[in-house]
PDB file of C-alpha atoms in Angstrom:
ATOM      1  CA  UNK A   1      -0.677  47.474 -43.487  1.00 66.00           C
ATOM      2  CA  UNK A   2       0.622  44.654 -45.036  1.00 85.00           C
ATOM      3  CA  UNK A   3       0.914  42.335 -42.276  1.00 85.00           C
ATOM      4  CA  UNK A   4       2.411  39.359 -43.894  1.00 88.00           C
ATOM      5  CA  UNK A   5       5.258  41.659 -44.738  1.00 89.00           C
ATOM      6  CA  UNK A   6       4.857  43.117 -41.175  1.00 89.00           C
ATOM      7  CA  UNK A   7       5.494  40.019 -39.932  1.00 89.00           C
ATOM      8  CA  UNK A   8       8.581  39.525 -42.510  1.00 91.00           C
ATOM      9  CA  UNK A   9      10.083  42.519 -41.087  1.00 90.00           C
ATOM     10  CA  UNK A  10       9.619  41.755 -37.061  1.00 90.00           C
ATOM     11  CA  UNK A  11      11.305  38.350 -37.804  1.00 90.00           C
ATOM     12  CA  UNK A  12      14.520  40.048 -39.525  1.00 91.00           C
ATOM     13  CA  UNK A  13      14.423  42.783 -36.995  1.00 90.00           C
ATOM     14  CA  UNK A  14      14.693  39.643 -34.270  1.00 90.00           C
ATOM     15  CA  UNK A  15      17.276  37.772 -36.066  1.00 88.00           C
ATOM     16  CA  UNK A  16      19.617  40.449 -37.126  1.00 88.00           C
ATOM     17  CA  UNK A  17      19.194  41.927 -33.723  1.00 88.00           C
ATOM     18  CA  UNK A  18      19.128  45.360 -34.930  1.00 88.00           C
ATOM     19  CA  UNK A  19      16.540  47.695 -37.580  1.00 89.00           C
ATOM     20  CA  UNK A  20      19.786  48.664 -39.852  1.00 89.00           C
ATOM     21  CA  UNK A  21      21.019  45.200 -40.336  1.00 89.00           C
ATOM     22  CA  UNK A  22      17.696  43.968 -41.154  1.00 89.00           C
ATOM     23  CA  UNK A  23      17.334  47.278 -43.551  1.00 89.00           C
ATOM     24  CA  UNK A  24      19.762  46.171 -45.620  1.00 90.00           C
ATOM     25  CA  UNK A  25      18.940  42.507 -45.751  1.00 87.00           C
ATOM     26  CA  UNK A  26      15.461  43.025 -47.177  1.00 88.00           C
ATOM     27  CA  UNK A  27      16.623  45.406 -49.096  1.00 87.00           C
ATOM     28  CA  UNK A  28      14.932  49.115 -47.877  1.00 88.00           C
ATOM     29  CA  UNK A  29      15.296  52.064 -45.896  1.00 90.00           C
ATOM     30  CA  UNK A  30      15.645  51.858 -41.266  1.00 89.00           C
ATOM     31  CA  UNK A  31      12.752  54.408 -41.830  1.00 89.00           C
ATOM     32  CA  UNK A  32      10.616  51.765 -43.759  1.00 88.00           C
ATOM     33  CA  UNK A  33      11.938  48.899 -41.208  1.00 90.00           C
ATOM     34  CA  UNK A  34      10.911  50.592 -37.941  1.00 90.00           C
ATOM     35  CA  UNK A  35       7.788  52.135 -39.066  1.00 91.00           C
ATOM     36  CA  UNK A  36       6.437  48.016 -39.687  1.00 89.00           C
ATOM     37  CA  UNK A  37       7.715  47.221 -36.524  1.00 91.00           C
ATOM     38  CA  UNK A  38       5.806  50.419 -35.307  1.00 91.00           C
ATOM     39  CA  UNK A  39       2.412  49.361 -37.244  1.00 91.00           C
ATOM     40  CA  UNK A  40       2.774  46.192 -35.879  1.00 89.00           C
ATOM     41  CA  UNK A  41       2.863  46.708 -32.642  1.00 90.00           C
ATOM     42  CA  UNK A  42      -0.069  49.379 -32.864  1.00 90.00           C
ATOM     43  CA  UNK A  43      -2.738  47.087 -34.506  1.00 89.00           C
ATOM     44  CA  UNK A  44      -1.579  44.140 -31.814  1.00 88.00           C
ATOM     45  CA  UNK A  45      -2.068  46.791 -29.007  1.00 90.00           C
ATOM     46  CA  UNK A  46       1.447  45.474 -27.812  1.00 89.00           C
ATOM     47  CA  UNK A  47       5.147  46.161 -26.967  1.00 90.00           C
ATOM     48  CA  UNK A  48       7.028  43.488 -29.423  1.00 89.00           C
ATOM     49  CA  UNK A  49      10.880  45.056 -28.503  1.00 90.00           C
ATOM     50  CA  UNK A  50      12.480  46.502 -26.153  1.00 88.00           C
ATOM     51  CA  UNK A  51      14.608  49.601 -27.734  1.00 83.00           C
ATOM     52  CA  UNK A  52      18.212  51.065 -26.380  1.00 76.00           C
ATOM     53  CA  UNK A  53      20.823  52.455 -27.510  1.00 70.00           C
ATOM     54  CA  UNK A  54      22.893  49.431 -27.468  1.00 75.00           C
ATOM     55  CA  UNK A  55      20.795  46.607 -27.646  1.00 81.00           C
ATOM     56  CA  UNK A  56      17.630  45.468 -28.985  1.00 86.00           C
ATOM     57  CA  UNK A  57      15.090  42.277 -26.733  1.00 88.00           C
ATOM     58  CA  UNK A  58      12.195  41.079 -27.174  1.00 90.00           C
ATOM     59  CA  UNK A  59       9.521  41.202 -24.767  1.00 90.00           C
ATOM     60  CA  UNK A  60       7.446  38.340 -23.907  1.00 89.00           C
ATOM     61  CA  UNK A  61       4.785  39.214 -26.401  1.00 90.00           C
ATOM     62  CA  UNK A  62       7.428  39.854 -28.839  1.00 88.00           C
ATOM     63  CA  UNK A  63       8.609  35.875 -28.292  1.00 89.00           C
ATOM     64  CA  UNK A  64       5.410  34.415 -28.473  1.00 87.00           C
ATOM     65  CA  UNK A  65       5.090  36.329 -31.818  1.00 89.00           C
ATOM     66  CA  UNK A  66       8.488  35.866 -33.102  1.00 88.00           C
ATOM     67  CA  UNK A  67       7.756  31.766 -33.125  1.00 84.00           C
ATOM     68  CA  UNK A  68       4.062  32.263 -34.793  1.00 85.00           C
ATOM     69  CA  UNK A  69       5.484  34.517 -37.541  1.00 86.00           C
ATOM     70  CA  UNK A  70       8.692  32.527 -38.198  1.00 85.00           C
ATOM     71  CA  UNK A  71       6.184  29.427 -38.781  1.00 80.00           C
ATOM     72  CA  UNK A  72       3.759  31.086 -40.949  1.00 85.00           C
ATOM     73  CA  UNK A  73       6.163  32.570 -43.097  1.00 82.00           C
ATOM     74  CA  UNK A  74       8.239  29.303 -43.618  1.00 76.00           C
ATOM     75  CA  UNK A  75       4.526  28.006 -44.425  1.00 75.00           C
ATOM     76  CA  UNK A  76       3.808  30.654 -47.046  1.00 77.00           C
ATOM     77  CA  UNK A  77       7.546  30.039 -48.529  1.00 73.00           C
ATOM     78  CA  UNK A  78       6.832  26.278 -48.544  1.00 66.00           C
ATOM     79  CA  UNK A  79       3.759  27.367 -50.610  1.00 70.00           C
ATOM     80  CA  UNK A  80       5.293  29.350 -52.892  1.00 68.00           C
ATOM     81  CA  UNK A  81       8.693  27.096 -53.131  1.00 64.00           C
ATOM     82  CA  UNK A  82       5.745  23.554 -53.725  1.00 63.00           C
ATOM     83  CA  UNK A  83       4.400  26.328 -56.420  1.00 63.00           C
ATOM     84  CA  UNK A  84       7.462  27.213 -58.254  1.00 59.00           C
ATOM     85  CA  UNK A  85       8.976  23.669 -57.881  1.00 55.00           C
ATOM     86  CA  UNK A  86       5.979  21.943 -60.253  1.00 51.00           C
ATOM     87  CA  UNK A  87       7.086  24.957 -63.019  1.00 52.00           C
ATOM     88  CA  UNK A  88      10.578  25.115 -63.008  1.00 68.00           C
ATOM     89  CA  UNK A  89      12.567  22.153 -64.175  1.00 77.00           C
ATOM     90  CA  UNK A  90      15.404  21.153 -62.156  1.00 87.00           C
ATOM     91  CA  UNK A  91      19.200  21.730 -63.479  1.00 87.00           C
ATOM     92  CA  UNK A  92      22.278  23.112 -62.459  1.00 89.00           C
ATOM     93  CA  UNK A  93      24.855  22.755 -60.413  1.00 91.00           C
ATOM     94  CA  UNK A  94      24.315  21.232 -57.018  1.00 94.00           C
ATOM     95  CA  UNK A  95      26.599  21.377 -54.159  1.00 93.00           C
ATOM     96  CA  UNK A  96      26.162  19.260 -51.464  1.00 96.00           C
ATOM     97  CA  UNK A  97      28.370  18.248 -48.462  1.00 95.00           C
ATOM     98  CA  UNK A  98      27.973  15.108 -46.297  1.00 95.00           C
ATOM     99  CA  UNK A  99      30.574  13.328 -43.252  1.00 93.00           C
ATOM    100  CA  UNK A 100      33.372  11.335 -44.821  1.00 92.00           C
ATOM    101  CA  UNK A 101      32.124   8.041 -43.714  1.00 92.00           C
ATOM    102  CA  UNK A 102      28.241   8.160 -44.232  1.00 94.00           C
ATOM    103  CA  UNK A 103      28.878   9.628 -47.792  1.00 95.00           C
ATOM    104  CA  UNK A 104      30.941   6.864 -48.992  1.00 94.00           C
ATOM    105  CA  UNK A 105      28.918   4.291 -47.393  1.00 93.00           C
ATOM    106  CA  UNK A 106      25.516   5.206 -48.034  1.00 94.00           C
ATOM    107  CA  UNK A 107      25.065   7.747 -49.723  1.00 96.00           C
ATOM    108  CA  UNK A 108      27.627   7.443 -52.888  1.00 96.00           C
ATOM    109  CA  UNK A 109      25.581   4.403 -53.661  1.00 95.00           C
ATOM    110  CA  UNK A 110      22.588   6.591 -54.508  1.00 96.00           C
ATOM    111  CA  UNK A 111      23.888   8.888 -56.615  1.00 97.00           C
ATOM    112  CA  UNK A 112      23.500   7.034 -59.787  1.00 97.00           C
ATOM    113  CA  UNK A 113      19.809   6.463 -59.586  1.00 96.00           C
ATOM    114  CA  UNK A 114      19.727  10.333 -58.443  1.00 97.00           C
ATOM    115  CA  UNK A 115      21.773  11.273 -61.488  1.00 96.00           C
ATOM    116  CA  UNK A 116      19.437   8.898 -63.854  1.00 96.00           C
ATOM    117  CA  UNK A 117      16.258  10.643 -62.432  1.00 95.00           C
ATOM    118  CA  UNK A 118      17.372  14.339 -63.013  1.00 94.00           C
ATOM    119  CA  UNK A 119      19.835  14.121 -66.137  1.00 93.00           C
ATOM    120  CA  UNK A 120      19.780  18.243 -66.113  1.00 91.00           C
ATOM    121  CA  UNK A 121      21.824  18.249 -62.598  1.00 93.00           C
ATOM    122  CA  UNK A 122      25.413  18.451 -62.160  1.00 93.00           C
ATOM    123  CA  UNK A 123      25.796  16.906 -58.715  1.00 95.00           C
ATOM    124  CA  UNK A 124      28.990  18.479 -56.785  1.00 95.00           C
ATOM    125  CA  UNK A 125      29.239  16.362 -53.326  1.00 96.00           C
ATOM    126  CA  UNK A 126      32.149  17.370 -51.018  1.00 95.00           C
ATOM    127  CA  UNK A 127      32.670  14.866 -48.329  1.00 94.00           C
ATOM    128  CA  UNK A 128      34.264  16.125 -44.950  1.00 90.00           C
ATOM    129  CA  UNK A 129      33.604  15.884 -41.380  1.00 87.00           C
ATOM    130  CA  UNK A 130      33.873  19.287 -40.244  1.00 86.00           C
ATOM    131  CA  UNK A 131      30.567  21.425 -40.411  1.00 83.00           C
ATOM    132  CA  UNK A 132      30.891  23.986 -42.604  1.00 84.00           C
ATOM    133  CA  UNK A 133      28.949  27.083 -43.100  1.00 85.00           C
ATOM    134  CA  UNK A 134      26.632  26.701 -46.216  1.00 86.00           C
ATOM    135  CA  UNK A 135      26.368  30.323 -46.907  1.00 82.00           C
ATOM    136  CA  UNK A 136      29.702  31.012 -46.747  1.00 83.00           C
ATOM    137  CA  UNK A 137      31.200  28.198 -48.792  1.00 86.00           C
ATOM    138  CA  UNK A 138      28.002  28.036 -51.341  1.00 86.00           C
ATOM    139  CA  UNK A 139      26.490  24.738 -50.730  1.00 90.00           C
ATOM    140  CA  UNK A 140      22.893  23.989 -51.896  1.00 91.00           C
ATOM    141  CA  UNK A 141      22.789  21.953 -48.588  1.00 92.00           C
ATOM    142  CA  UNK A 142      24.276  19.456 -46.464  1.00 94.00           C
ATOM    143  CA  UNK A 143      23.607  15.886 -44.600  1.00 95.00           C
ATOM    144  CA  UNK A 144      24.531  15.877 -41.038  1.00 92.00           C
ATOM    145  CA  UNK A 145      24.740  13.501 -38.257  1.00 89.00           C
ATOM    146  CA  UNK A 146      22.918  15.738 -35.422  1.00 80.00           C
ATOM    147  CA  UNK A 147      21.446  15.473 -32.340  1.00 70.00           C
ATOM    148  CA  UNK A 148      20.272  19.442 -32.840  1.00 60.00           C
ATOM    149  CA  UNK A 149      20.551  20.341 -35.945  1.00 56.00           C
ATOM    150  CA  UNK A 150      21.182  24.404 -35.845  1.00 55.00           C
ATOM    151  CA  UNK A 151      19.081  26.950 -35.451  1.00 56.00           C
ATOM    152  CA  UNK A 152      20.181  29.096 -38.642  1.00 59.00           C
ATOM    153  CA  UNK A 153      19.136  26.314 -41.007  1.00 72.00           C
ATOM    154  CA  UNK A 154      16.152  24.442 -42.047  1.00 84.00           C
ATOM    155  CA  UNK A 155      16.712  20.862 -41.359  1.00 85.00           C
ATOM    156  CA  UNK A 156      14.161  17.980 -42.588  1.00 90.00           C
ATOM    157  CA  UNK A 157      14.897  14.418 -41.278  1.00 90.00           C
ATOM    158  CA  UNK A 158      15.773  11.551 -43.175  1.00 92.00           C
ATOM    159  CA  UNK A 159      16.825   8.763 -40.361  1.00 91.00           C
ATOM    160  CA  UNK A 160      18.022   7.834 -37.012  1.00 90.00           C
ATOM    161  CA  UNK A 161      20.917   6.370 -35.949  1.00 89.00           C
ATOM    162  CA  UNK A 162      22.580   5.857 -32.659  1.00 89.00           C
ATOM    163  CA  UNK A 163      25.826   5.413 -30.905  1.00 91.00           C
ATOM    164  CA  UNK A 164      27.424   1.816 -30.310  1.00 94.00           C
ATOM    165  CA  UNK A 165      30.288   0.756 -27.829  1.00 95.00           C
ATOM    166  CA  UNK A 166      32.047  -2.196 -29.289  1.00 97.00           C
ATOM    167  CA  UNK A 167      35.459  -3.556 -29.940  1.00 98.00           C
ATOM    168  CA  UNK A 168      37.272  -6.624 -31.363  1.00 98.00           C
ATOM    169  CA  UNK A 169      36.677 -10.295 -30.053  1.00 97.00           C
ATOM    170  CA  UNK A 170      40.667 -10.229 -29.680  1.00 97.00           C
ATOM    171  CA  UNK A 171      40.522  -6.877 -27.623  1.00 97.00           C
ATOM    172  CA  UNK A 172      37.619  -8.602 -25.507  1.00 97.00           C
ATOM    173  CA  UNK A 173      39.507 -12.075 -25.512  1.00 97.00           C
ATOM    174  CA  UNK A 174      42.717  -9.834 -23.969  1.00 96.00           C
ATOM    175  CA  UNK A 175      41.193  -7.542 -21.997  1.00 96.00           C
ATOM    176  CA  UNK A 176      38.374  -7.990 -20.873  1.00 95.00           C
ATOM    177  CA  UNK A 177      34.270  -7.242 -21.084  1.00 96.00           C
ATOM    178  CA  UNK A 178      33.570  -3.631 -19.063  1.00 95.00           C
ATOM    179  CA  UNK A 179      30.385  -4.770 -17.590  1.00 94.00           C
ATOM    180  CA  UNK A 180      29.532  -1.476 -16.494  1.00 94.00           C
ATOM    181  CA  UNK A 181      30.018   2.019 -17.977  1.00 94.00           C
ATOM    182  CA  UNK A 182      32.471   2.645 -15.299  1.00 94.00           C
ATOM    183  CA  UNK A 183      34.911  -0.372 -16.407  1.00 95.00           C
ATOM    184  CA  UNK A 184      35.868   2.001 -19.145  1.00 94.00           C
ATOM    185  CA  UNK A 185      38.035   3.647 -17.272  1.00 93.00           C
ATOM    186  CA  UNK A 186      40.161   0.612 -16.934  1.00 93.00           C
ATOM    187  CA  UNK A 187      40.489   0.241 -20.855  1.00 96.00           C
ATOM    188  CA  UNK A 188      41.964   1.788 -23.748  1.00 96.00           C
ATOM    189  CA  UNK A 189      39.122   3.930 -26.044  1.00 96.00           C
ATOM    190  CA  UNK A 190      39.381   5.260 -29.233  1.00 96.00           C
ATOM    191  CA  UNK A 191      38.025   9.019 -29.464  1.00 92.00           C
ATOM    192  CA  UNK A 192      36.337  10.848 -32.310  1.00 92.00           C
ATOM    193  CA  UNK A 193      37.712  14.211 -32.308  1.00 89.00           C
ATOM    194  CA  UNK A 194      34.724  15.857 -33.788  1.00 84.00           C
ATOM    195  CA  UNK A 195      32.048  14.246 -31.424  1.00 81.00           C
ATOM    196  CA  UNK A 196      30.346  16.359 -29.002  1.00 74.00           C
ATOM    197  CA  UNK A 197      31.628  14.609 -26.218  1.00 79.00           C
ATOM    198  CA  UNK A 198      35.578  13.397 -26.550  1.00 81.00           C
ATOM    199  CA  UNK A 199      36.351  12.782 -23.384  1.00 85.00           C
ATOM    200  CA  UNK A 200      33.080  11.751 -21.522  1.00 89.00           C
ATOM    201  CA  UNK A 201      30.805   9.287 -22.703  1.00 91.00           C
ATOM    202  CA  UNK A 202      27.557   9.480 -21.871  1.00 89.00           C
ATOM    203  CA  UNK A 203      24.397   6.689 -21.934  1.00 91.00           C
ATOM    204  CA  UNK A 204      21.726   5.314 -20.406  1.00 90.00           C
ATOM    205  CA  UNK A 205      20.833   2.322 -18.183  1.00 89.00           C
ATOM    206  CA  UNK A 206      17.085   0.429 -18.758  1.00 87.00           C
ATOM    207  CA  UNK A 207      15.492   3.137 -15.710  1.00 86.00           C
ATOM    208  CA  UNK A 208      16.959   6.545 -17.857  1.00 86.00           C
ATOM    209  CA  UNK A 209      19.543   7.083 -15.256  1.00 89.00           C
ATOM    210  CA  UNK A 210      22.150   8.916 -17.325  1.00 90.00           C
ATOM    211  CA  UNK A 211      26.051   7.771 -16.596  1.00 92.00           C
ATOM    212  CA  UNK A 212      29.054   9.825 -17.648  1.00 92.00           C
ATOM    213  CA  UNK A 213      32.696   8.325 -18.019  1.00 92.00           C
ATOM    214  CA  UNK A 214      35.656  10.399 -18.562  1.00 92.00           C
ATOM    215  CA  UNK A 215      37.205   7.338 -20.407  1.00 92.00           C
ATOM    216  CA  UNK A 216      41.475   6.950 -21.366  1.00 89.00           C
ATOM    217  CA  UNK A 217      42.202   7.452 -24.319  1.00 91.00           C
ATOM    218  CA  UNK A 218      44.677   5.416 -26.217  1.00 94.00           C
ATOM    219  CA  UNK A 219      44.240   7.169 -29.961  1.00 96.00           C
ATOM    220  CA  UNK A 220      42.503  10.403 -30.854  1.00 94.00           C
ATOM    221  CA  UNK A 221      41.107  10.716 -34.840  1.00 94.00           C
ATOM    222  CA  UNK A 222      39.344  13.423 -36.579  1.00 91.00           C
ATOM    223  CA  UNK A 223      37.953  10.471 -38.933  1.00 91.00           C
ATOM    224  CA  UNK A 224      35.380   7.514 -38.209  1.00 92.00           C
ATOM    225  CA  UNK A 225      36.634   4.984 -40.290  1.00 94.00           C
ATOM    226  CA  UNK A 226      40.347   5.401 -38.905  1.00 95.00           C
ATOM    227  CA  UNK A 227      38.951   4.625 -35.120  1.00 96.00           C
ATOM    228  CA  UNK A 228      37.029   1.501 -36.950  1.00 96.00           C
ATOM    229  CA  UNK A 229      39.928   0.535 -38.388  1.00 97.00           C
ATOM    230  CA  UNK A 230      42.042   0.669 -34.949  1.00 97.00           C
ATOM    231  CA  UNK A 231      39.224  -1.120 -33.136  1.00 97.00           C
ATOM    232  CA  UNK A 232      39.159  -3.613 -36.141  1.00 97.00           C
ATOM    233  CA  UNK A 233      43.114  -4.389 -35.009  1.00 97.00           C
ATOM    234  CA  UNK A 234      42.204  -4.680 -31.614  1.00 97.00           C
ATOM    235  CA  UNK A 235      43.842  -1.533 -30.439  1.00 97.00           C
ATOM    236  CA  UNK A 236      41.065  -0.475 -27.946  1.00 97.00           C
ATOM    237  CA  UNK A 237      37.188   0.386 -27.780  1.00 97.00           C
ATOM    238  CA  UNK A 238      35.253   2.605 -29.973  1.00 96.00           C
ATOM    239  CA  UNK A 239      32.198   4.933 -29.628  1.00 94.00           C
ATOM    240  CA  UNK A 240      30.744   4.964 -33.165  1.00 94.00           C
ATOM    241  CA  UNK A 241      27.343   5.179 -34.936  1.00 92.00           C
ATOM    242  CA  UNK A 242      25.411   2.373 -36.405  1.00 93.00           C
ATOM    243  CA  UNK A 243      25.657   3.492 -39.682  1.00 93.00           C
ATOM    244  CA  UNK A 244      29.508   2.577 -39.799  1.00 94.00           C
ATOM    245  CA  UNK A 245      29.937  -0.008 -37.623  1.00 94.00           C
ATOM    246  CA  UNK A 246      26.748  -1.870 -37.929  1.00 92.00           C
ATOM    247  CA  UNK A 247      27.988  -4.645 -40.732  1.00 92.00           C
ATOM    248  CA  UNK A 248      31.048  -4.847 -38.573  1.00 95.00           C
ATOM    249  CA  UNK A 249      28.651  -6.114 -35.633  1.00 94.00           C
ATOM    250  CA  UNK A 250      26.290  -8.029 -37.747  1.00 92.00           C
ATOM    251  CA  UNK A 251      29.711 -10.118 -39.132  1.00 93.00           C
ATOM    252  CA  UNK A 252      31.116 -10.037 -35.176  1.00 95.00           C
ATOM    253  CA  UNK A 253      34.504  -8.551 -36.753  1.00 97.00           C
ATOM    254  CA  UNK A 254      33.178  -6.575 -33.692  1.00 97.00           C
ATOM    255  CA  UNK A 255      31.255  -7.235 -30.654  1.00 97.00           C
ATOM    256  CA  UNK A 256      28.764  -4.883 -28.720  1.00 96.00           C
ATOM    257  CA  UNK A 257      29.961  -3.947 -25.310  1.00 97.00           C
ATOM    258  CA  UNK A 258      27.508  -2.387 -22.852  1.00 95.00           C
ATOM    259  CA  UNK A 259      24.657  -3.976 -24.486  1.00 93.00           C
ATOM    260  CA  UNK A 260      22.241  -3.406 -21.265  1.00 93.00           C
ATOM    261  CA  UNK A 261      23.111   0.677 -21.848  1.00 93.00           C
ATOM    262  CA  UNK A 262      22.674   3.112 -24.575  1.00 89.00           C
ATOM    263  CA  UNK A 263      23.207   5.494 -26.321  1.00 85.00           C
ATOM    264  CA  UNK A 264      20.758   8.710 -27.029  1.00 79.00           C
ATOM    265  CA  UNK A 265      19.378   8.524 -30.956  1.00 84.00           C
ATOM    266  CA  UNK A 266      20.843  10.941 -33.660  1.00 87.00           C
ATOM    267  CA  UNK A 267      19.358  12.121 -36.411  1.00 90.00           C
ATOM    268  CA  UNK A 268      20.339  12.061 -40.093  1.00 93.00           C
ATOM    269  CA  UNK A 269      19.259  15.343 -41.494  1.00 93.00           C
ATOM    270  CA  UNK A 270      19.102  17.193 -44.735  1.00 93.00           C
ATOM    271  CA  UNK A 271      19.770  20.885 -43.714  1.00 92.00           C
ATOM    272  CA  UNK A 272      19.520  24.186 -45.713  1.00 89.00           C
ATOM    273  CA  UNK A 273      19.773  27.880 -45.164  1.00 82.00           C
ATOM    274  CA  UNK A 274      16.616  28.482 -45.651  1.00 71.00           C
ATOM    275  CA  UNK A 275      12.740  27.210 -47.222  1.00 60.00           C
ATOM    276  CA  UNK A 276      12.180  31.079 -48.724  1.00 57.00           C
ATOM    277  CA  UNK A 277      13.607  30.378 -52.415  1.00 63.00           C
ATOM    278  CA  UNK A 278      14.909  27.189 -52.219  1.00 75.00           C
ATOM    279  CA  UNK A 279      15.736  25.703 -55.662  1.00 82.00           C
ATOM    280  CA  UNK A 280      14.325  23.421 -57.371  1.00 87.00           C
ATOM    281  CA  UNK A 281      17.256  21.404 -57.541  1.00 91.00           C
ATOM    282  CA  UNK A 282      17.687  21.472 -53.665  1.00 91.00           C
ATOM    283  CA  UNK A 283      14.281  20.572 -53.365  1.00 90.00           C
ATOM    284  CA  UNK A 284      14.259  17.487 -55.181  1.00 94.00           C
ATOM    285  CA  UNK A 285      17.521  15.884 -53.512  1.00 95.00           C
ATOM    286  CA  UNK A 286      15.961  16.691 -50.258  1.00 94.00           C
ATOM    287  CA  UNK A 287      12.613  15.063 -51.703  1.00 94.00           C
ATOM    288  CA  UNK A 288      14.953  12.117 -52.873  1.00 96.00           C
ATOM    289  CA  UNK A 289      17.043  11.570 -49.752  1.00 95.00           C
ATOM    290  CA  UNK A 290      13.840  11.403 -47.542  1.00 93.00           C
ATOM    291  CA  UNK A 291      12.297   8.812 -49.954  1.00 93.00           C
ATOM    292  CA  UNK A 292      15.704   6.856 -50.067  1.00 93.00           C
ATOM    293  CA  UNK A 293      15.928   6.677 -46.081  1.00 92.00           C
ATOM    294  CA  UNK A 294      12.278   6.106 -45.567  1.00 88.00           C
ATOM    295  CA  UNK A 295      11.434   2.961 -42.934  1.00 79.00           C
ATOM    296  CA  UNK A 296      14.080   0.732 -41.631  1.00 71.00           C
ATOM    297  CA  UNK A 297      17.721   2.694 -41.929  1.00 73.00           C
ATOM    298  CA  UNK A 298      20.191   0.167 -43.828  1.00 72.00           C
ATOM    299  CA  UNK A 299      22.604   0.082 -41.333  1.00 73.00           C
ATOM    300  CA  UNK A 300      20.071  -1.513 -38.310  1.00 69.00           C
ATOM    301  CA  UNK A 301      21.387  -3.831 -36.074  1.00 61.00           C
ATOM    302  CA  UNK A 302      18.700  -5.661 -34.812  1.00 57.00           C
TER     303      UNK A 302
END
């Protein structure tokens, strides 16, 4: 038995969640499919699914394999990917997406040397805020603001970043300083449509106690630089990352509110469907974009 390829098959067994599916992912026969799942199981002396009629679990043994395989075969594709990488000269077209804001603000500023370095790539960069599906709308990859990441891609981190509470002197001067994360409630906010949590914010005192504020509301936006821009005009109070408000607060065109709270870290990450054939264009903007971000993030506060 070929258990590398054993081990191949288990894993798309698990994540199509059924022996046909994974049949015609990699390509052969339900037969060929369940008899590696079969052989498997025999030489481990161990039950690695649980089979009905309608649905198909893994048993404990089955998870505790299903993690072991999934990391040796990314290893062996990381191998192979290192391997083909040094023989294959990057070119092509490239398509990567990235959030509205970060793009233009630090990322479009790299472009040039990346463009310079590798001559034979056409770089395609969509910026929106939405997350969209890679697969589906053929991107190479993506950079996304995450605290998770997602569990169908390969992610590789680049930076951190974090959440900030802040506003204008002239919407402090009129209104106020909350001095604790309950104040909020007395004050007009900004929200992010797209962040995980509109409606409550959530941080963290000096012990780790968490708080959570259902805050008001005065504007809703779908777009990070439009709440800056509000919070700029003193409209209200904003909940944005470092990366786009950070120059703001370094200037004090805004002022941090909340200071003795924060905010739980983010991380920039490169993310890609998948180390198993990854290009060789791919793999050297992910190379580059590590490399660019590496040590202290531009947009630190202090």
């Amino acid at each position: 038995m070929d258990r590398l390829r054993a081990f191949e098959v288990f894993a798309t067994v698990v994540g199509q969640g059924s022996f046909t599916r994974a049949a015609d992912k990699l390509d052969t026969s339900p037969a060929n499919v369940t008899r590696y799942v079969n052989e498997l199981e025999q030489s481990l002396g161990a039950r690695l699914l649980n089979r009905t009629s309608r649905r198909l679990s893994m048993t404990e043994t089955g998870k505790m394999l299903y993690d072991r395989a999934l990391s040796i075969l990314d290893d062996v594709a990381e191998a192979e990917a290192l391997a083909s990488t040094a023989a294959i000269q990057p070119r092509g077209r490239l398509r990567v997406n990235a959030p509205l804001s970060f793009g233009i603000l630090h990322l479009a500023p790299l472009w040039p040397r990346f463009c310079a370095r590798y001559p034979d790539i056409e770089l395609d960069v969509s910026l929106v805020d939405r997350v969209v599906d890679l697969v589906e709308e053929g991107y190479d990859l993506a950079v996304r603001i995450s605290r998770g990441g997602s569990s169908a891609l390969v992610s590789r981190k680049l930076a951190t970043t974090r959440h900030l509470i802040c506003a204008s002197p002239d919407y402090v001067a009129r209104h106020g300083t909350p001095a604790r994360p309950e104040d909020l409630k007395e004050h007009a906010c900004i929200a992010y449509t797209y962040s995980d949590s509109v409606d409550d914010w959530q941080m963290l005192d000096n012990a780790g106690k968490e708080h959570i504020v259902a805050v008001h509301h005065i504007m809703r936006t779908n777009n990070g630089d439009t709440a800056r821009a509000a919070a700029l005009a003193g409209l209200g109070i904003i909940r944005q990352p470092a990366f786009l408000v950070g120059e703001d607060l370094r200037r004090r065109r805004l002022v941090p509110l909340l200071t003795d709270y924060r905010m739980p870290e983010i991380d920039v990450l490169a993310v890609y469907p998948s180390r198993r054939h990854l290009s060789a264009k791919a793999r050297v903007m992910v190379d580059f974009l590590a490399q660019a971000f590496r040590g202290t993030p531009p947009w630190h506060t202090g």
